[in-house]
């Protein structure tokens, strides 16, 4: 609703002319009595309206001087918390020590700035998050030193194996090289389970190599220490991140409640003033039409404009512009409404920015896993409620680790961006969602799409990635970057719950990778993959 725009013009005629005209009619006594009653009514009405206007003016001043700065501070704190969460994710995942150092320095500055926060718990939470980031940074540095130690140690062990092999028998040589191969696998073990399996295999071989396995076990112990340190760092950052999220939600909720309470109070006071003015207007309308018109023009309409401005600010979240009026208190209301509209607009923009940052992948710019989970849950409910088809495509960049090792992580990041944008351009219908699922894995959910339709879209995505012609020298299926895809669909004939549908697509993706990569595999209605996968060209 557009804001009313009434500009008072001309002077306000005084009340005395009306009694004078009645006096000319010979009704002086009646005019005096009626004038006295009218004056009393006018005085009472003026007192009520004046009190309401004073209250509104005081509330408007308080909103401008206290509430608005507080809301802005809360939003600034929420943005800083979101930045700190991003710093923690970067420190936890980036392999670049220099980048970790820069991010840690930025987090340190944010932590120091939080000293000026009015609430001590904000400073304490941010400080704890910074300490978690510092702990993760140091852990990552120590892990890299441990990795370097393992690499040097393995070089020594390989030289020892070569020396022993020259003097050993055939069976002994085989065991020596097998033990060395197991230690090389230990260097790349990522989980404690994988390390335990490799350690058991190594022990089986080492028992037949007396006197040669003692120093080699140091490599296993060092790798175990690296894995344990990484898990500890991830757990500590997860706890700090959860605390930051709880603090951000608390600040946003409090700011919204305070703004809502203040707006309701302003509306209530404005309504009270409007009702009082309307009552006085109806009473005076039968006596002096001109006075009623002036009342309506100079008091009622500005109050209505302020009320409509509040309604517009609340419904559209855009600033409103109200005219200047001659009555100081009403003009203060208009200015307060304008200030409140700007405050709501800033609050809405800040909340929109926070939602966009939390729903987007920081590297590729497409929706992240959190956004996918929310969209997929909603689309699954709609599809099952209306018995409509729904398809999921899981995709993975082939040999991406080898790509990173060959071209570096910066080129790897650029590759992820280009692939993400290529597949996102294919799924352009309303309701289609393409998201980064994790690492080099992407996922697409397609409403109103059955299995054949999803397969056609998957083929176009695969072709779009191939058309990028991103060089990949270490790929064994093509000279450029390719993707493997798994397709699964649910519909009235074969309804699946959301978890099963995603699992079917993931199993189809695994089958596509086992069958040679650079191809598409579709899960059948029974939950199994088709016997034949479609290889890419």
Coordinates of C-alpha atoms in Angstrom, one line a residue:
X1 CA 0.0 0.0 0.0
X2 CA 1.6 3.3 -1.0
X3 CA 2.2 5.8 1.7
X4 CA -0.3 8.7 1.8
X5 CA 1.1 12.0 0.8
X6 CA -0.9 14.9 2.0
X7 CA 0.8 18.2 2.3
X8 CA -1.0 20.8 4.4
X9 CA -1.5 24.0 2.6
X10 CA -2.7 27.4 3.8
X11 CA -3.4 28.7 7.3
X12 CA -5.7 27.1 9.8
X13 CA -8.8 29.3 10.4
X14 CA -9.5 29.8 14.0
X15 CA -12.6 28.6 15.9
X16 CA -14.2 32.0 16.7
X17 CA -15.8 32.6 13.3
X18 CA -18.4 29.9 13.8
X19 CA -19.9 31.3 17.0
X20 CA -19.9 34.8 15.4
X21 CA -22.0 33.4 12.5
X22 CA -24.4 31.8 15.0
X23 CA -24.6 35.1 16.9
X24 CA -25.8 36.7 13.7
X25 CA -28.6 34.3 13.7
X26 CA -29.8 35.5 17.2
X27 CA -28.8 32.4 19.0
X28 CA -26.3 34.1 21.3
X29 CA -27.2 32.2 24.5
X30 CA -27.4 28.9 22.7
X31 CA -24.2 29.7 20.9
X32 CA -22.5 30.6 24.2
X33 CA -23.6 27.3 25.8
X34 CA -22.9 25.3 22.7
X35 CA -19.6 27.1 22.4
X36 CA -18.7 26.3 26.0
X37 CA -19.6 22.7 25.5
X38 CA -17.7 22.6 22.2
X39 CA -14.7 24.3 23.9
X40 CA -14.8 21.8 26.7
X41 CA -15.0 18.9 24.3
X42 CA -12.2 20.4 22.2
X43 CA -10.1 20.9 25.3
X44 CA -10.7 17.3 26.5
X45 CA -10.0 15.9 23.1
X46 CA -6.9 18.0 22.7
X47 CA -5.6 16.7 26.1
X48 CA -6.2 13.1 25.1
X49 CA -4.6 13.5 21.7
X50 CA -1.8 15.5 23.1
X51 CA -1.0 12.8 25.7
X52 CA -1.1 10.1 23.0
X53 CA 1.2 12.3 20.7
X54 CA 3.6 12.9 23.6
X55 CA 3.7 9.2 24.3
X56 CA 4.3 8.4 20.7
X57 CA 7.0 11.1 20.3
X58 CA 8.7 9.7 23.4
X59 CA 8.5 6.2 22.0
X60 CA 9.8 7.3 18.6
X61 CA 12.7 9.1 20.3
X62 CA 13.5 6.0 22.3
X63 CA 13.3 3.9 19.1
X64 CA 15.7 6.2 17.3
X65 CA 18.2 6.6 20.1
X66 CA 18.1 3.2 21.8
X67 CA 16.4 0.4 19.8
X68 CA 17.7 1.2 16.3
X69 CA 21.4 1.4 17.4
X70 CA 20.9 -1.8 19.4
X71 CA 19.5 -3.7 16.5
X72 CA 22.3 -2.5 14.2
X73 CA 24.8 -3.7 16.8
X74 CA 23.1 -7.1 17.0
X75 CA 23.2 -7.4 13.2
X76 CA 26.9 -6.4 13.1
X77 CA 27.6 -9.0 15.8
X78 CA 25.6 -11.7 13.8
X79 CA 27.6 -10.9 10.6
X80 CA 30.9 -11.1 12.6
X81 CA 29.8 -14.5 14.0
X82 CA 29.1 -15.7 10.5
X83 CA 32.5 -14.5 9.3
X84 CA 34.1 -16.3 12.3
X85 CA 32.3 -19.5 11.3
X86 CA 33.7 -19.2 7.8
X87 CA 37.2 -18.6 9.2
X88 CA 36.9 -21.8 11.2
X89 CA 35.8 -23.9 8.1
X90 CA 38.7 -22.5 6.1
X91 CA 41.3 -23.3 8.8
X92 CA 39.9 -26.8 9.1
X93 CA 39.8 -27.6 5.4
X94 CA 42.5 -25.5 3.6
X95 CA 45.9 -27.2 3.0
X96 CA 47.6 -23.8 2.5
X97 CA 49.6 -22.8 5.7
X98 CA 49.8 -19.2 4.6
X99 CA 46.1 -18.9 4.1
X100 CA 45.5 -20.5 7.6
X101 CA 47.9 -17.8 9.0
X102 CA 45.9 -15.0 7.4
X103 CA 42.6 -16.4 8.4
X104 CA 43.8 -16.9 12.0
X105 CA 45.0 -13.2 12.1
X106 CA 41.6 -12.1 10.8
X107 CA 39.9 -14.2 13.5
X108 CA 42.2 -12.7 16.1
X109 CA 41.1 -9.2 15.1
X110 CA 37.4 -10.2 15.4
X111 CA 38.0 -11.7 18.8
X112 CA 39.8 -8.6 20.1
X113 CA 37.0 -6.4 18.7
X114 CA 34.4 -8.4 20.6
X115 CA 35.8 -7.0 23.9
X116 CA 33.6 -3.9 23.2
X117 CA 30.4 -6.0 23.0
X118 CA 27.9 -5.0 25.7
X119 CA 27.1 -8.6 26.5
X120 CA 29.9 -10.5 28.1
X121 CA 28.6 -13.9 26.8
X122 CA 29.1 -12.6 23.2
X123 CA 32.8 -11.8 23.9
X124 CA 33.2 -15.1 25.7
X125 CA 31.7 -17.1 22.9
X126 CA 33.7 -15.4 20.2
X127 CA 36.8 -15.8 22.3
X128 CA 36.2 -19.5 22.7
X129 CA 35.6 -19.8 19.0
X130 CA 38.9 -18.1 18.3
X131 CA 40.7 -20.4 20.7
X132 CA 39.2 -23.3 18.8
X133 CA 40.4 -21.8 15.5
X134 CA 43.9 -21.3 17.1
X135 CA 43.9 -25.0 18.3
X136 CA 42.8 -26.2 14.8
X137 CA 45.6 -24.1 13.2
X138 CA 48.2 -25.5 15.5
X139 CA 46.9 -29.0 15.0
X140 CA 47.0 -28.7 11.2
X141 CA 50.6 -27.4 11.4
X142 CA 51.6 -30.3 13.6
X143 CA 49.9 -32.7 11.2
X144 CA 51.9 -31.3 8.3
X145 CA 55.1 -31.7 10.2
X146 CA 54.1 -35.3 11.0
X147 CA 53.4 -35.9 7.4
X148 CA 56.8 -34.6 6.5
X149 CA 58.4 -36.8 9.1
X150 CA 56.6 -39.8 7.7
X151 CA 57.7 -39.0 4.2
X152 CA 61.3 -38.7 5.3
X153 CA 61.1 -41.9 7.3
X154 CA 59.6 -43.8 4.4
X155 CA 62.5 -42.7 2.2
X156 CA 64.9 -44.2 4.7
X157 CA 62.9 -47.4 5.0
X158 CA 62.8 -47.8 1.2
X159 CA 66.5 -47.5 1.1
X160 CA 66.8 -50.1 3.8
X161 CA 64.5 -52.4 1.9
X162 CA 66.6 -52.1 -1.2
X163 CA 69.8 -52.9 0.8
X164 CA 68.2 -55.9 2.4
X165 CA 66.7 -57.1 -0.8
X166 CA 70.1 -57.4 -2.4
X167 CA 71.1 -59.9 0.2
X168 CA 67.8 -61.8 0.9
X169 CA 66.2 -64.7 -0.7
X170 CA 63.2 -64.6 -3.1
X171 CA 60.6 -65.1 -0.4
X172 CA 62.3 -62.6 1.9
X173 CA 62.4 -60.1 -0.9
X174 CA 58.7 -60.5 -1.5
X175 CA 57.9 -59.9 2.2
X176 CA 60.2 -56.9 2.4
X177 CA 58.5 -55.2 -0.6
X178 CA 55.1 -56.1 0.7
X179 CA 55.9 -54.5 4.0
X180 CA 57.1 -51.4 2.3
X181 CA 54.0 -51.2 0.2
X182 CA 51.8 -51.5 3.4
X183 CA 53.8 -48.6 5.0
X184 CA 53.2 -46.5 1.9
X185 CA 49.5 -47.2 2.3
X186 CA 49.7 -46.2 5.9
X187 CA 51.0 -42.8 4.8
X188 CA 47.7 -42.1 3.1
X189 CA 45.4 -43.7 5.7
X190 CA 42.6 -41.2 6.6
X191 CA 40.7 -43.0 9.4
X192 CA 41.5 -45.1 12.4
X193 CA 39.7 -48.1 11.0
X194 CA 41.7 -48.0 7.8
X195 CA 44.9 -47.6 9.8
X196 CA 44.0 -50.6 12.0
X197 CA 43.4 -52.7 9.0
X198 CA 46.8 -51.8 7.5
X199 CA 48.5 -52.3 10.8
X200 CA 47.1 -55.8 11.2
X201 CA 48.3 -56.6 7.6
X202 CA 51.7 -55.2 8.4
X203 CA 52.0 -57.2 11.7
X204 CA 51.3 -60.4 9.8
X205 CA 54.2 -59.6 7.5
X206 CA 56.5 -58.1 10.1
X207 CA 56.5 -61.2 12.3
X208 CA 58.5 -62.9 9.5
X209 CA 61.0 -60.0 9.3
X210 CA 62.7 -60.2 12.8
X211 CA 64.8 -57.2 13.6
X212 CA 63.5 -55.1 10.7
X213 CA 60.1 -53.9 11.8
X214 CA 60.9 -51.9 15.0
X215 CA 61.7 -48.6 13.3
X216 CA 58.9 -49.1 10.7
X217 CA 56.3 -49.2 13.4
X218 CA 57.1 -45.6 14.2
X219 CA 55.5 -44.6 10.9
X220 CA 52.3 -46.3 12.0
X221 CA 52.3 -44.7 15.4
X222 CA 53.0 -41.3 13.9
X223 CA 50.1 -41.7 11.4
X224 CA 47.8 -42.7 14.3
X225 CA 48.8 -39.6 16.2
X226 CA 48.0 -37.5 13.1
X227 CA 44.6 -39.1 12.7
X228 CA 43.7 -38.7 16.4
X229 CA 44.8 -35.0 16.4
X230 CA 42.7 -34.3 13.3
X231 CA 39.6 -35.9 14.9
X232 CA 40.1 -34.0 18.1
X233 CA 40.5 -30.7 16.2
X234 CA 37.3 -31.4 14.2
X235 CA 35.4 -32.2 17.3
X236 CA 36.5 -29.0 19.1
X237 CA 35.6 -26.9 16.1
X238 CA 32.2 -28.6 15.8
X239 CA 31.5 -27.7 19.4
X240 CA 32.6 -24.1 18.9
X241 CA 30.6 -23.8 15.7
X242 CA 27.5 -25.1 17.4
X243 CA 27.9 -22.5 20.2
X244 CA 28.3 -19.7 17.5
X245 CA 25.2 -20.8 15.8
X246 CA 23.2 -20.8 19.0
X247 CA 24.5 -17.3 19.8
X248 CA 23.6 -16.0 16.3
X249 CA 20.1 -17.4 16.6
X250 CA 19.6 -15.9 20.0
X251 CA 20.7 -12.4 18.9
X252 CA 18.4 -12.6 15.8
X253 CA 15.4 -13.8 17.8
X254 CA 15.9 -11.0 20.5
X255 CA 16.2 -8.3 17.8
X256 CA 13.1 -9.5 16.0
X257 CA 11.1 -9.6 19.2
X258 CA 12.2 -6.2 20.3
X259 CA 11.3 -4.7 16.9
X260 CA 8.0 -6.5 16.9
X261 CA 7.1 -5.3 20.4
X262 CA 8.1 -1.7 19.6
X263 CA 6.1 -1.6 16.3
X264 CA 3.0 -3.1 18.0
X265 CA 3.2 -0.4 20.7
X266 CA 3.6 2.4 18.1
X267 CA 0.6 1.0 16.1
X268 CA -1.4 0.8 19.3
X269 CA -0.7 4.4 20.3
X270 CA -1.3 5.6 16.8
X271 CA -4.6 3.8 16.7
X272 CA -5.6 5.3 20.0
X273 CA -4.7 8.8 18.7
X274 CA -6.7 8.1 15.5
X275 CA -9.7 6.9 17.4
X276 CA -9.7 10.0 19.6
X277 CA -9.3 12.2 16.6
X278 CA -12.1 10.4 14.8
X279 CA -14.5 10.7 17.7
X280 CA -13.8 14.4 18.0
X281 CA -14.2 14.8 14.2
X282 CA -17.6 13.1 14.2
X283 CA -18.8 15.3 17.1
X284 CA -17.6 18.5 15.5
X285 CA -18.7 17.6 12.0
X286 CA -22.4 18.4 12.7
X287 CA -21.5 21.8 14.2
X288 CA -18.7 23.3 12.1
X289 CA -18.0 21.6 8.8
X290 CA -14.9 23.7 8.1
X291 CA -13.4 22.9 11.6
X292 CA -14.1 19.2 10.9
X293 CA -12.3 19.4 7.6
X294 CA -9.4 21.2 9.2
X295 CA -9.3 18.5 11.9
X296 CA -9.3 15.8 9.4
X297 CA -6.6 17.4 7.3
X298 CA -4.2 18.4 10.0
X299 CA -4.7 15.6 12.5
X300 CA -6.6 12.6 11.3
X301 CA -4.9 12.2 7.9
X302 CA -1.3 12.4 9.2
X303 CA -2.2 9.7 11.8
X304 CA -3.7 7.5 9.1
X305 CA -0.6 8.1 7.0
X306 CA 1.6 7.0 9.9
X307 CA -0.6 3.9 10.4
X308 CA -0.5 3.0 6.7
X309 CA 3.2 3.7 6.6
X310 CA 3.7 1.3 9.5
X311 CA 1.6 -1.3 7.7
X312 CA 3.5 -0.8 4.5
X313 CA 6.9 -1.0 6.3
X314 CA 5.8 -4.3 8.0
X315 CA 4.3 -5.9 4.8
X316 CA 7.0 -4.8 2.2
X317 CA 10.1 -4.3 4.4
X318 CA 10.9 -1.2 2.4
X319 CA 11.5 2.3 3.7
X320 CA 8.5 4.6 3.6
X321 CA 8.4 8.4 3.0
X322 CA 5.8 10.4 4.8
X323 CA 5.0 14.1 4.3
X324 CA 5.9 16.8 6.8
X325 CA 2.9 18.1 8.8
X326 CA 2.5 21.3 10.8
X327 CA 1.8 19.6 14.1
X328 CA 5.1 18.9 15.7
X329 CA 4.0 15.7 17.5
X330 CA 2.5 14.2 14.3
X331 CA 5.6 15.1 12.3
X332 CA 7.6 13.3 15.0
X333 CA 5.3 10.2 14.4
X334 CA 6.0 10.4 10.6
X335 CA 9.7 10.7 11.2
X336 CA 9.6 7.8 13.7
X337 CA 7.6 5.7 11.1
X338 CA 10.3 6.5 8.5
X339 CA 13.0 5.6 10.9
X340 CA 11.2 2.4 11.8
X341 CA 10.7 1.6 8.1
X342 CA 14.4 2.1 7.5
X343 CA 15.2 -0.1 10.5
X344 CA 13.0 -2.9 9.3
X345 CA 14.5 -2.7 5.8
X346 CA 18.0 -2.9 7.2
X347 CA 17.0 -5.8 9.4
X348 CA 15.4 -7.6 6.5
X349 CA 18.4 -7.0 4.3
X350 CA 20.7 -8.3 7.0
X351 CA 18.6 -11.4 7.6
X352 CA 18.4 -12.0 3.8
X353 CA 22.2 -11.7 3.6
X354 CA 22.7 -14.1 6.5
X355 CA 20.3 -16.7 5.0
X356 CA 22.0 -16.4 1.6
X357 CA 25.4 -16.8 3.1
X358 CA 24.3 -19.9 5.2
X359 CA 22.6 -21.5 2.1
X360 CA 25.4 -21.0 -0.4
X361 CA 28.6 -22.9 -0.9
X362 CA 31.4 -20.6 -0.2
X363 CA 33.6 -21.8 -3.1
X364 CA 31.3 -22.5 -6.0
X365 CA 28.4 -20.1 -5.1
X366 CA 25.7 -22.8 -5.7
X367 CA 23.5 -24.1 -2.9
X368 CA 25.3 -26.0 -0.3
X369 CA 24.4 -29.3 1.5
X370 CA 22.2 -27.5 4.1
X371 CA 20.2 -25.8 1.3
X372 CA 19.8 -29.2 -0.5
X373 CA 18.6 -31.0 2.6
X374 CA 15.9 -28.3 3.2
X375 CA 14.8 -28.2 -0.5
X376 CA 14.9 -32.0 -0.9
X377 CA 12.7 -32.5 2.3
X378 CA 10.1 -30.0 1.0
X379 CA 10.1 -31.4 -2.6
X380 CA 9.8 -35.0 -1.3
X381 CA 6.7 -34.1 0.8
X382 CA 5.0 -32.4 -2.1
X383 CA 5.8 -35.3 -4.5
X384 CA 4.5 -37.9 -2.0
X385 CA 1.4 -35.8 -1.1
X386 CA 0.4 -35.4 -4.8
X387 CA 1.8 -38.7 -6.1
X388 CA 4.1 -36.9 -8.5
X389 CA 7.6 -38.2 -9.7
X390 CA 10.8 -36.9 -8.2
X391 CA 14.3 -37.7 -9.4
X392 CA 17.8 -37.4 -7.8
X393 CA 21.1 -37.3 -9.6
X394 CA 24.3 -37.9 -7.7
X395 CA 27.5 -37.0 -9.6
X396 CA 31.2 -37.1 -8.9
X397 CA 34.2 -35.6 -10.8
X398 CA 36.4 -38.4 -12.0
X399 CA 39.9 -38.7 -10.5
X400 CA 39.6 -35.3 -8.9
X401 CA 42.3 -36.1 -6.3
X402 CA 44.7 -36.8 -9.1
X403 CA 43.6 -33.5 -10.7
X404 CA 44.4 -31.7 -7.5
X405 CA 47.8 -33.4 -7.1
X406 CA 48.7 -32.6 -10.7
X407 CA 47.4 -29.0 -11.1
X408 CA 47.3 -27.8 -7.5
X409 CA 44.4 -26.8 -5.2
X410 CA 43.8 -23.4 -6.8
X411 CA 43.2 -25.0 -10.2
X412 CA 41.1 -27.7 -8.4
X413 CA 39.0 -24.9 -6.8
X414 CA 38.5 -23.3 -10.3
X415 CA 37.6 -26.7 -11.8
X416 CA 34.9 -27.2 -9.1
X417 CA 33.5 -23.7 -9.8
X418 CA 33.3 -24.3 -13.6
X419 CA 31.8 -27.8 -13.2
X420 CA 29.2 -26.5 -10.7
X421 CA 28.1 -23.6 -13.0
X422 CA 27.9 -25.9 -16.0
X423 CA 25.6 -28.4 -14.3
X424 CA 23.5 -25.7 -12.7
X425 CA 22.8 -24.1 -16.1
X426 CA 21.3 -27.4 -17.3
X427 CA 18.8 -27.7 -14.4
X428 CA 17.2 -24.4 -14.9
X429 CA 13.5 -25.2 -14.4
X430 CA 11.6 -23.7 -11.5
X431 CA 12.0 -26.0 -8.5
X432 CA 15.2 -27.7 -9.8
X433 CA 18.0 -27.6 -7.2
X434 CA 21.7 -28.3 -7.9
X435 CA 23.9 -28.3 -4.8
X436 CA 27.4 -29.2 -3.8
X437 CA 27.1 -32.4 -1.7
X438 CA 30.6 -32.5 -0.4
X439 CA 34.2 -32.3 -1.8
X440 CA 34.0 -33.0 -5.6
X441 CA 30.5 -34.5 -5.3
X442 CA 27.3 -32.7 -6.5
X443 CA 23.6 -33.6 -6.3
X444 CA 20.6 -32.4 -8.3
X445 CA 16.9 -32.9 -7.2
X446 CA 14.4 -32.6 -10.1
X447 CA 10.6 -32.4 -9.3
X448 CA 8.1 -33.6 -11.8
X449 CA 10.8 -35.8 -13.5
X450 CA 10.7 -39.5 -14.0
X451 CA 13.7 -41.8 -14.6
X452 CA 14.0 -41.4 -18.4
X453 CA 13.6 -37.6 -18.1
X454 CA 16.2 -37.5 -15.3
X455 CA 18.6 -39.6 -17.4
X456 CA 18.3 -37.2 -20.3
X457 CA 19.0 -34.2 -18.0
X458 CA 22.0 -36.2 -16.6
X459 CA 23.3 -36.7 -20.1
X460 CA 23.1 -33.0 -20.8
X461 CA 24.9 -32.3 -17.6
X462 CA 27.7 -34.8 -18.5
X463 CA 27.9 -33.2 -22.0
X464 CA 28.1 -29.7 -20.5
X465 CA 31.0 -30.7 -18.3
X466 CA 32.7 -32.4 -21.3
X467 CA 32.2 -29.2 -23.4
X468 CA 34.2 -27.3 -20.8
X469 CA 37.3 -29.2 -22.1
X470 CA 39.2 -28.8 -18.8
X471 CA 42.5 -30.5 -19.3
X472 CA 43.1 -33.6 -17.1
X473 CA 46.4 -35.4 -18.0
X474 CA 46.2 -38.0 -15.2
X475 CA 42.6 -39.2 -16.1
X476 CA 42.5 -42.7 -17.4
X477 CA 39.1 -42.2 -19.2
X478 CA 39.7 -39.0 -21.1
X479 CA 42.1 -36.2 -21.6
X480 CA 39.7 -33.7 -20.0
X481 CA 37.6 -33.5 -16.8
X482 CA 34.6 -35.9 -16.8
X483 CA 31.9 -36.9 -14.4
X484 CA 30.2 -40.1 -13.3
X485 CA 26.5 -40.0 -12.5
X486 CA 23.9 -42.1 -10.6
X487 CA 20.2 -41.5 -11.3
X488 CA 17.3 -42.6 -9.2
X489 CA 13.6 -41.7 -9.5
X490 CA 10.5 -42.1 -7.4
X491 CA 6.9 -42.0 -8.6
X492 CA 3.4 -43.4 -8.1
X493 CA 4.5 -46.8 -9.5
X494 CA 7.7 -47.1 -7.4
X495 CA 7.4 -44.8 -4.4
X496 CA 10.5 -44.5 -2.2
X497 CA 11.1 -42.6 1.0
X498 CA 13.6 -39.7 0.6
X499 CA 16.5 -41.5 2.3
X500 CA 16.1 -44.6 0.1
X501 CA 16.0 -42.4 -3.1
X502 CA 19.2 -40.7 -2.3
X503 CA 20.9 -44.0 -1.3
X504 CA 19.7 -45.5 -4.7
X505 CA 21.3 -42.6 -6.6
X506 CA 24.5 -43.0 -4.6
X507 CA 24.7 -46.7 -5.3
X508 CA 24.1 -46.0 -9.0
X509 CA 27.0 -43.5 -8.8
X510 CA 29.2 -46.1 -7.3
X511 CA 28.3 -48.6 -10.0
X512 CA 29.1 -46.0 -12.7
X513 CA 32.5 -45.5 -11.2
X514 CA 33.2 -49.2 -10.9
X515 CA 32.2 -49.7 -14.5
X516 CA 34.8 -47.3 -15.8
X517 CA 33.7 -43.8 -14.9
X518 CA 32.6 -41.1 -17.3
X519 CA 29.2 -42.7 -17.6
X520 CA 25.6 -42.6 -16.2
X521 CA 24.0 -45.4 -14.2
X522 CA 20.3 -45.5 -13.5
X523 CA 18.7 -47.3 -10.5
X524 CA 15.7 -49.4 -11.5
X525 CA 12.3 -49.5 -9.8
X526 CA 13.4 -52.3 -7.5
X527 CA 16.2 -50.3 -6.1
X528 CA 19.0 -51.9 -8.2
X529 CA 21.1 -50.4 -10.9
X530 CA 20.4 -51.3 -14.5
X531 CA 22.7 -53.9 -16.0
X532 CA 24.1 -51.5 -18.5
X533 CA 25.4 -48.0 -17.7
X534 CA 25.6 -45.4 -20.3
X535 CA 29.3 -44.5 -21.0
X536 CA 30.2 -40.9 -22.0
X537 CA 31.8 -40.1 -25.3

